[in-house]
C-alpha cells in the first residue's frame, strides 16, 4: 500500500495499516509551505478580524499555518466570533489554540459546512475562509449567493514533489503497490501529473482509496476502475473504507 499524505502527516495511518498486517509505504504527493511574507491584502484581513462574524478553517493545515501568524497580530483573539472547522481533526488543531469550533460531523466538506445553522442565514455578514492556495471555490460561491461578504486568508501553498519521468511508476512497481491512499483532489492531480499516459494505463488495475465521491469521479474519468470511497479524508474513515477491500481484485464502487 502507498500512503500519499504530506510529510509528517502519514505516520499514524501507516502505523495503523501495519498493525492490520499490511505493508505500508509513505510517499508524499504534496509538500506544504507557508505563504511568507503574507501579501498586504492578507495582513489587512487579519487586522480586520474583529469586524468578522464567521471564521472557517478548511483544514488542520490551515489552522497550523495561520494561527501563529494571527496571534502575532491578535495575542488575545477577538470575542464574539463564530469559528468553524471542516472536520474533527481541524477542530482539534483549533483547540490547541484554545479555539472551540463547530464542525459538520461526518460530512467533512464544503457542502457539510454549508449545512451548519450559523452559515445558512448569513446575509450581510462577513465571513473569513482560512485555506491553502488553490482548491475549490464551492464554499465561497455559495456563501456569497446567500448574501455574505466573503474574504479568504491564504496561508500556505501545496508544492508537488520533484520526480524524474518514470520515477513514480518505478517505485510503485518495486514496492508492488496494489492500493494507493489519496486524501485530496490535489493529491490525485499530482499523481496523474507524475505519470505518463502509458504508465497511468498500466496502473488502472490498482485500487485507489479516496476521500469523496467527487475525487472518485475524477479518478474514474482518468481511467481507474477500482475506487474505494471513504466518508472523508480522516484516518478513521480511510481505515473503515479499507474494510470493504478485497486485495485480490479491488472493489469498483
mmCIF file of C-alpha atoms in Angstrom:
data_model
loop_
_atom_site.group_PDB
_atom_site.id
_atom_site.type_symbol
_atom_site.label_atom_id
_atom_site.label_comp_id
_atom_site.label_asym_id
_atom_site.label_seq_id
_atom_site.Cartn_x
_atom_site.Cartn_y
_atom_site.Cartn_z
ATOM 1 C CA UNK A 1 0.000 0.000 0.000
ATOM 2 C CA UNK A 2 1.041 3.570 -0.603
ATOM 3 C CA UNK A 3 0.089 6.460 1.687
ATOM 4 C CA UNK A 4 0.462 9.839 -0.005
ATOM 5 C CA UNK A 5 -0.291 12.329 2.779
ATOM 6 C CA UNK A 6 2.109 15.286 3.148
ATOM 7 C CA UNK A 7 5.342 14.784 5.080
ATOM 8 C CA UNK A 8 4.714 14.490 8.816
ATOM 9 C CA UNK A 9 1.039 13.592 8.320
ATOM 10 C CA UNK A 10 1.155 9.985 7.146
ATOM 11 C CA UNK A 11 2.832 8.164 10.027
ATOM 12 C CA UNK A 12 -0.334 7.453 12.011
ATOM 13 C CA UNK A 13 -2.120 5.953 9.011
ATOM 14 C CA UNK A 14 0.947 3.913 8.044
ATOM 15 C CA UNK A 15 1.218 2.577 11.585
ATOM 16 C CA UNK A 16 -2.473 1.652 11.617
ATOM 17 C CA UNK A 17 -2.103 -0.180 8.305
ATOM 18 C CA UNK A 18 0.972 -2.035 9.548
ATOM 19 C CA UNK A 19 -0.918 -3.074 12.681
ATOM 20 C CA UNK A 20 -3.575 -4.594 10.402
ATOM 21 C CA UNK A 21 -0.975 -6.694 8.599
ATOM 22 C CA UNK A 22 -0.405 -4.529 5.516
ATOM 23 C CA UNK A 23 2.913 -3.317 4.148
ATOM 24 C CA UNK A 24 2.666 0.476 4.029
ATOM 25 C CA UNK A 25 4.966 2.884 2.214
ATOM 26 C CA UNK A 26 4.769 6.648 2.628
ATOM 27 C CA UNK A 27 5.467 8.890 -0.351
ATOM 28 C CA UNK A 28 4.098 12.439 -0.003
ATOM 29 C CA UNK A 29 2.401 13.636 -3.166
ATOM 30 C CA UNK A 30 2.317 17.206 -1.861
ATOM 31 C CA UNK A 31 4.618 19.313 0.288
ATOM 32 C CA UNK A 32 3.228 22.223 2.276
ATOM 33 C CA UNK A 33 4.970 25.535 2.794
ATOM 34 C CA UNK A 34 3.839 28.849 4.282
ATOM 35 C CA UNK A 35 2.908 31.865 2.223
ATOM 36 C CA UNK A 36 5.515 34.211 3.671
ATOM 37 C CA UNK A 37 5.574 37.055 3.887
ATOM 38 C CA UNK A 38 1.828 37.485 3.628
ATOM 39 C CA UNK A 39 0.694 39.989 0.978
ATOM 40 C CA UNK A 40 -0.561 43.313 2.312
ATOM 41 C CA UNK A 41 -4.193 42.452 1.496
ATOM 42 C CA UNK A 42 -3.946 39.267 3.583
ATOM 43 C CA UNK A 43 -2.401 41.136 6.510
ATOM 44 C CA UNK A 44 -5.244 43.665 6.327
ATOM 45 C CA UNK A 45 -7.787 40.855 6.630
ATOM 46 C CA UNK A 46 -6.095 39.679 9.820
ATOM 47 C CA UNK A 47 -6.138 43.207 11.220
ATOM 48 C CA UNK A 48 -9.881 43.373 10.457
ATOM 49 C CA UNK A 49 -10.610 40.105 12.272
ATOM 50 C CA UNK A 50 -12.700 41.870 14.913
ATOM 51 C CA UNK A 51 -15.100 43.001 12.175
ATOM 52 C CA UNK A 52 -15.791 39.440 11.007
ATOM 53 C CA UNK A 53 -18.713 37.323 12.212
ATOM 54 C CA UNK A 54 -17.644 33.868 10.968
ATOM 55 C CA UNK A 55 -14.180 32.293 10.540
ATOM 56 C CA UNK A 56 -13.948 28.987 8.652
ATOM 57 C CA UNK A 57 -10.864 26.754 8.604
ATOM 58 C CA UNK A 58 -10.704 24.364 5.655
ATOM 59 C CA UNK A 59 -8.098 22.026 7.168
ATOM 60 C CA UNK A 60 -5.822 21.397 10.127
ATOM 61 C CA UNK A 61 -3.016 22.699 7.916
ATOM 62 C CA UNK A 62 -4.873 25.996 7.581
ATOM 63 C CA UNK A 63 -5.018 26.197 11.377
ATOM 64 C CA UNK A 64 -1.379 25.358 11.943
ATOM 65 C CA UNK A 65 -0.081 27.734 9.291
ATOM 66 C CA UNK A 66 -2.401 30.643 10.123
ATOM 67 C CA UNK A 67 -2.981 30.765 13.893
ATOM 68 C CA UNK A 68 0.621 31.562 14.845
ATOM 69 C CA UNK A 69 0.506 34.431 12.346
ATOM 70 C CA UNK A 70 -2.914 35.606 13.527
ATOM 71 C CA UNK A 71 -1.788 35.524 17.153
ATOM 72 C CA UNK A 72 1.115 37.760 16.200
ATOM 73 C CA UNK A 73 -1.477 40.447 15.405
ATOM 74 C CA UNK A 74 -4.068 39.351 17.981
ATOM 75 C CA UNK A 75 -2.429 37.983 21.172
ATOM 76 C CA UNK A 76 -5.987 37.965 22.528
ATOM 77 C CA UNK A 77 -8.354 36.764 19.796
ATOM 78 C CA UNK A 78 -11.438 38.968 19.252
ATOM 79 C CA UNK A 79 -14.503 37.960 21.234
ATOM 80 C CA UNK A 80 -17.833 37.077 19.655
ATOM 81 C CA UNK A 81 -16.515 35.283 16.573
ATOM 82 C CA UNK A 82 -18.147 32.097 15.319
ATOM 83 C CA UNK A 83 -15.451 29.542 14.497
ATOM 84 C CA UNK A 84 -15.909 26.610 12.111
ATOM 85 C CA UNK A 85 -13.761 23.590 11.251
ATOM 86 C CA UNK A 86 -14.221 21.288 8.266
ATOM 87 C CA UNK A 87 -13.748 18.223 10.480
ATOM 88 C CA UNK A 88 -12.758 16.892 13.880
ATOM 89 C CA UNK A 89 -9.028 16.950 13.080
ATOM 90 C CA UNK A 90 -9.266 20.623 12.201
ATOM 91 C CA UNK A 91 -11.286 21.250 15.367
ATOM 92 C CA UNK A 92 -8.597 19.539 17.448
ATOM 93 C CA UNK A 93 -5.951 21.731 15.845
ATOM 94 C CA UNK A 94 -8.014 24.806 16.784
ATOM 95 C CA UNK A 95 -8.488 23.509 20.325
ATOM 96 C CA UNK A 96 -4.697 23.572 20.715
ATOM 97 C CA UNK A 97 -5.038 27.346 20.328
ATOM 98 C CA UNK A 98 -7.970 27.446 22.790
ATOM 99 C CA UNK A 99 -10.485 27.962 19.990
ATOM 100 C CA UNK A 100 -13.738 25.995 20.113
ATOM 101 C CA UNK A 101 -15.176 25.373 16.644
ATOM 102 C CA UNK A 102 -18.353 23.943 15.155
ATOM 103 C CA UNK A 103 -17.943 21.006 12.759
ATOM 104 C CA UNK A 104 -20.269 19.320 10.237
ATOM 105 C CA UNK A 105 -19.650 15.830 11.631
ATOM 106 C CA UNK A 106 -19.012 13.025 9.145
ATOM 107 C CA UNK A 107 -19.606 15.220 6.095
ATOM 108 C CA UNK A 108 -16.170 16.852 6.159
ATOM 109 C CA UNK A 109 -16.580 19.026 3.090
ATOM 110 C CA UNK A 110 -17.672 22.431 1.877
ATOM 111 C CA UNK A 111 -21.162 21.023 1.479
ATOM 112 C CA UNK A 112 -21.150 19.840 5.080
ATOM 113 C CA UNK A 113 -20.043 23.238 6.356
ATOM 114 C CA UNK A 114 -22.802 24.931 4.403
ATOM 115 C CA UNK A 115 -25.391 22.880 6.298
ATOM 116 C CA UNK A 116 -24.336 24.302 9.676
ATOM 117 C CA UNK A 117 -27.059 26.561 11.130
ATOM 118 C CA UNK A 118 -24.814 29.586 11.581
ATOM 119 C CA UNK A 119 -23.941 29.651 7.892
ATOM 120 C CA UNK A 120 -27.419 29.065 6.495
ATOM 121 C CA UNK A 121 -28.615 32.616 7.137
ATOM 122 C CA UNK A 122 -25.547 34.844 6.842
ATOM 123 C CA UNK A 123 -26.807 37.615 4.560
ATOM 124 C CA UNK A 124 -24.983 40.863 5.239
ATOM 125 C CA UNK A 125 -22.401 39.190 7.475
ATOM 126 C CA UNK A 126 -18.651 38.952 6.981
ATOM 127 C CA UNK A 127 -17.023 35.556 6.575
ATOM 128 C CA UNK A 128 -13.295 34.785 6.513
ATOM 129 C CA UNK A 129 -12.229 31.470 4.962
ATOM 130 C CA UNK A 130 -8.748 30.344 6.029
ATOM 131 C CA UNK A 131 -7.287 27.946 3.478
ATOM 132 C CA UNK A 132 -4.403 26.893 1.307
ATOM 133 C CA UNK A 133 -3.633 28.241 -2.126
ATOM 134 C CA UNK A 134 -5.973 26.915 -4.809
ATOM 135 C CA UNK A 135 -8.666 24.384 -4.032
ATOM 136 C CA UNK A 136 -12.401 24.501 -4.600
ATOM 137 C CA UNK A 137 -14.490 27.704 -4.575
ATOM 138 C CA UNK A 138 -17.788 25.994 -3.713
ATOM 139 C CA UNK A 139 -17.906 27.356 -0.173
ATOM 140 C CA UNK A 140 -17.156 30.934 -1.122
ATOM 141 C CA UNK A 141 -19.530 30.944 -4.073
ATOM 142 C CA UNK A 142 -22.464 29.580 -2.080
ATOM 143 C CA UNK A 143 -21.915 31.914 0.885
ATOM 144 C CA UNK A 144 -21.799 34.873 -1.483
ATOM 145 C CA UNK A 145 -25.005 33.619 -3.096
ATOM 146 C CA UNK A 146 -26.538 33.676 0.375
ATOM 147 C CA UNK A 147 -25.579 37.329 0.711
ATOM 148 C CA UNK A 148 -22.442 37.070 2.848
ATOM 149 C CA UNK A 149 -19.360 39.216 2.327
ATOM 150 C CA UNK A 150 -16.643 36.600 1.947
ATOM 151 C CA UNK A 151 -12.865 37.040 2.070
ATOM 152 C CA UNK A 152 -10.092 34.462 2.158
ATOM 153 C CA UNK A 153 -6.844 34.172 4.059
ATOM 154 C CA UNK A 154 -4.418 32.016 2.083
ATOM 155 C CA UNK A 155 -1.701 30.958 4.495
ATOM 156 C CA UNK A 156 0.037 28.006 2.812
ATOM 157 C CA UNK A 157 0.668 26.515 -0.593
ATOM 158 C CA UNK A 158 0.922 22.949 -1.883
ATOM 159 C CA UNK A 159 4.035 22.045 -3.853
ATOM 160 C CA UNK A 160 4.373 18.935 -5.988
ATOM 161 C CA UNK A 161 7.437 16.740 -5.391
ATOM 162 C CA UNK A 162 10.217 16.825 -7.932
ATOM 163 C CA UNK A 163 10.456 13.416 -9.550
ATOM 164 C CA UNK A 164 12.140 12.342 -12.746
ATOM 165 C CA UNK A 165 9.982 10.924 -15.549
ATOM 166 C CA UNK A 166 9.208 7.306 -14.770
ATOM 167 C CA UNK A 167 10.372 7.540 -11.154
ATOM 168 C CA UNK A 168 6.938 7.213 -9.553
ATOM 169 C CA UNK A 169 5.931 4.286 -11.768
ATOM 170 C CA UNK A 170 9.227 2.548 -10.949
ATOM 171 C CA UNK A 171 8.668 2.950 -7.198
ATOM 172 C CA UNK A 172 5.121 1.618 -7.415
ATOM 173 C CA UNK A 173 6.369 -1.419 -9.344
ATOM 174 C CA UNK A 174 9.283 -2.030 -6.944
ATOM 175 C CA UNK A 175 7.005 -1.849 -3.905
ATOM 176 C CA UNK A 176 4.322 -3.939 -5.665
ATOM 177 C CA UNK A 177 1.684 -1.394 -4.665
ATOM 178 C CA UNK A 178 -1.872 -2.636 -5.113
ATOM 179 C CA UNK A 179 -3.642 0.187 -3.257
ATOM 180 C CA UNK A 180 -2.904 3.916 -3.168
ATOM 181 C CA UNK A 181 -4.433 6.112 -0.467
ATOM 182 C CA UNK A 182 -5.061 9.617 -1.819
ATOM 183 C CA UNK A 183 -6.560 12.151 0.584
ATOM 184 C CA UNK A 184 -7.482 15.048 -1.720
ATOM 185 C CA UNK A 185 -8.273 16.062 -5.257
ATOM 186 C CA UNK A 186 -4.926 17.852 -5.408
ATOM 187 C CA UNK A 187 -3.189 14.595 -4.500
ATOM 188 C CA UNK A 188 -4.925 12.817 -7.373
ATOM 189 C CA UNK A 189 -3.924 15.605 -9.751
ATOM 190 C CA UNK A 190 -0.304 15.267 -8.601
ATOM 191 C CA UNK A 191 -0.272 11.524 -9.211
ATOM 192 C CA UNK A 192 -1.676 11.958 -12.709
ATOM 193 C CA UNK A 193 0.900 14.679 -13.438
ATOM 194 C CA UNK A 194 3.762 12.416 -12.307
ATOM 195 C CA UNK A 195 2.668 9.519 -14.509
ATOM 196 C CA UNK A 196 2.815 9.341 -18.272
ATOM 197 C CA UNK A 197 -0.361 8.267 -20.108
ATOM 198 C CA UNK A 198 1.143 4.814 -20.672
ATOM 199 C CA UNK A 199 2.077 4.478 -17.001
ATOM 200 C CA UNK A 200 -1.404 5.561 -15.946
ATOM 201 C CA UNK A 201 -2.929 2.900 -18.182
ATOM 202 C CA UNK A 202 -0.724 0.188 -16.633
ATOM 203 C CA UNK A 203 -1.830 1.242 -13.135
ATOM 204 C CA UNK A 204 -5.561 1.271 -13.795
ATOM 205 C CA UNK A 205 -5.979 -2.111 -12.097
ATOM 206 C CA UNK A 206 -4.595 -0.636 -8.858
ATOM 207 C CA UNK A 207 -7.211 0.275 -6.238
ATOM 208 C CA UNK A 208 -7.417 3.917 -5.172
ATOM 209 C CA UNK A 209 -8.649 4.749 -1.676
ATOM 210 C CA UNK A 210 -10.245 8.197 -1.973
ATOM 211 C CA UNK A 211 -11.893 10.730 0.376
ATOM 212 C CA UNK A 212 -15.076 11.539 -1.549
ATOM 213 C CA UNK A 213 -17.304 10.710 -4.495
ATOM 214 C CA UNK A 214 -16.087 13.897 -6.215
ATOM 215 C CA UNK A 215 -12.458 12.717 -6.174
ATOM 216 C CA UNK A 216 -13.508 9.204 -7.170
ATOM 217 C CA UNK A 217 -15.387 10.586 -10.183
ATOM 218 C CA UNK A 218 -12.195 12.364 -11.272
ATOM 219 C CA UNK A 219 -10.177 9.164 -10.827
ATOM 220 C CA UNK A 220 -12.650 7.111 -12.846
ATOM 221 C CA UNK A 221 -12.624 9.777 -15.560
ATOM 222 C CA UNK A 222 -8.856 9.227 -15.725
ATOM 223 C CA UNK A 223 -9.476 5.517 -16.293
ATOM 224 C CA UNK A 224 -9.119 3.995 -12.819
ATOM 225 C CA UNK A 225 -11.699 1.262 -12.378
ATOM 226 C CA UNK A 226 -11.236 0.286 -8.735
ATOM 227 C CA UNK A 227 -12.074 3.072 -6.304
ATOM 228 C CA UNK A 228 -12.840 2.708 -2.603
ATOM 229 C CA UNK A 229 -14.659 5.792 -1.351
ATOM 230 C CA UNK A 230 -14.255 6.846 2.267
ATOM 231 C CA UNK A 231 -16.691 9.089 4.119
ATOM 232 C CA UNK A 232 -13.980 11.735 4.374
ATOM 233 C CA UNK A 233 -10.192 12.136 4.413
ATOM 234 C CA UNK A 234 -9.603 11.248 8.079
ATOM 235 C CA UNK A 235 -7.527 8.221 9.049
ATOM 236 C CA UNK A 236 -10.556 6.598 10.683
ATOM 237 C CA UNK A 237 -12.721 6.979 7.592
ATOM 238 C CA UNK A 238 -9.963 5.657 5.345
ATOM 239 C CA UNK A 239 -9.482 2.601 7.558
ATOM 240 C CA UNK A 240 -13.225 1.908 7.655
ATOM 241 C CA UNK A 241 -13.412 2.063 3.870
ATOM 242 C CA UNK A 242 -10.455 -0.299 3.644
ATOM 243 C CA UNK A 243 -12.506 -2.971 5.413
ATOM 244 C CA UNK A 244 -14.544 -3.272 2.203
ATOM 245 C CA UNK A 245 -11.469 -4.012 0.084
ATOM 246 C CA UNK A 246 -10.707 -7.414 -1.402
ATOM 247 C CA UNK A 247 -6.952 -7.308 -2.152
ATOM 248 C CA UNK A 248 -7.108 -9.891 -4.920
ATOM 249 C CA UNK A 249 -9.292 -7.800 -7.179
ATOM 250 C CA UNK A 250 -10.088 -4.466 -5.542
ATOM 251 C CA UNK A 251 -13.590 -3.147 -5.488
ATOM 252 C CA UNK A 252 -15.271 -0.998 -8.087
ATOM 253 C CA UNK A 253 -17.646 1.490 -6.445
#
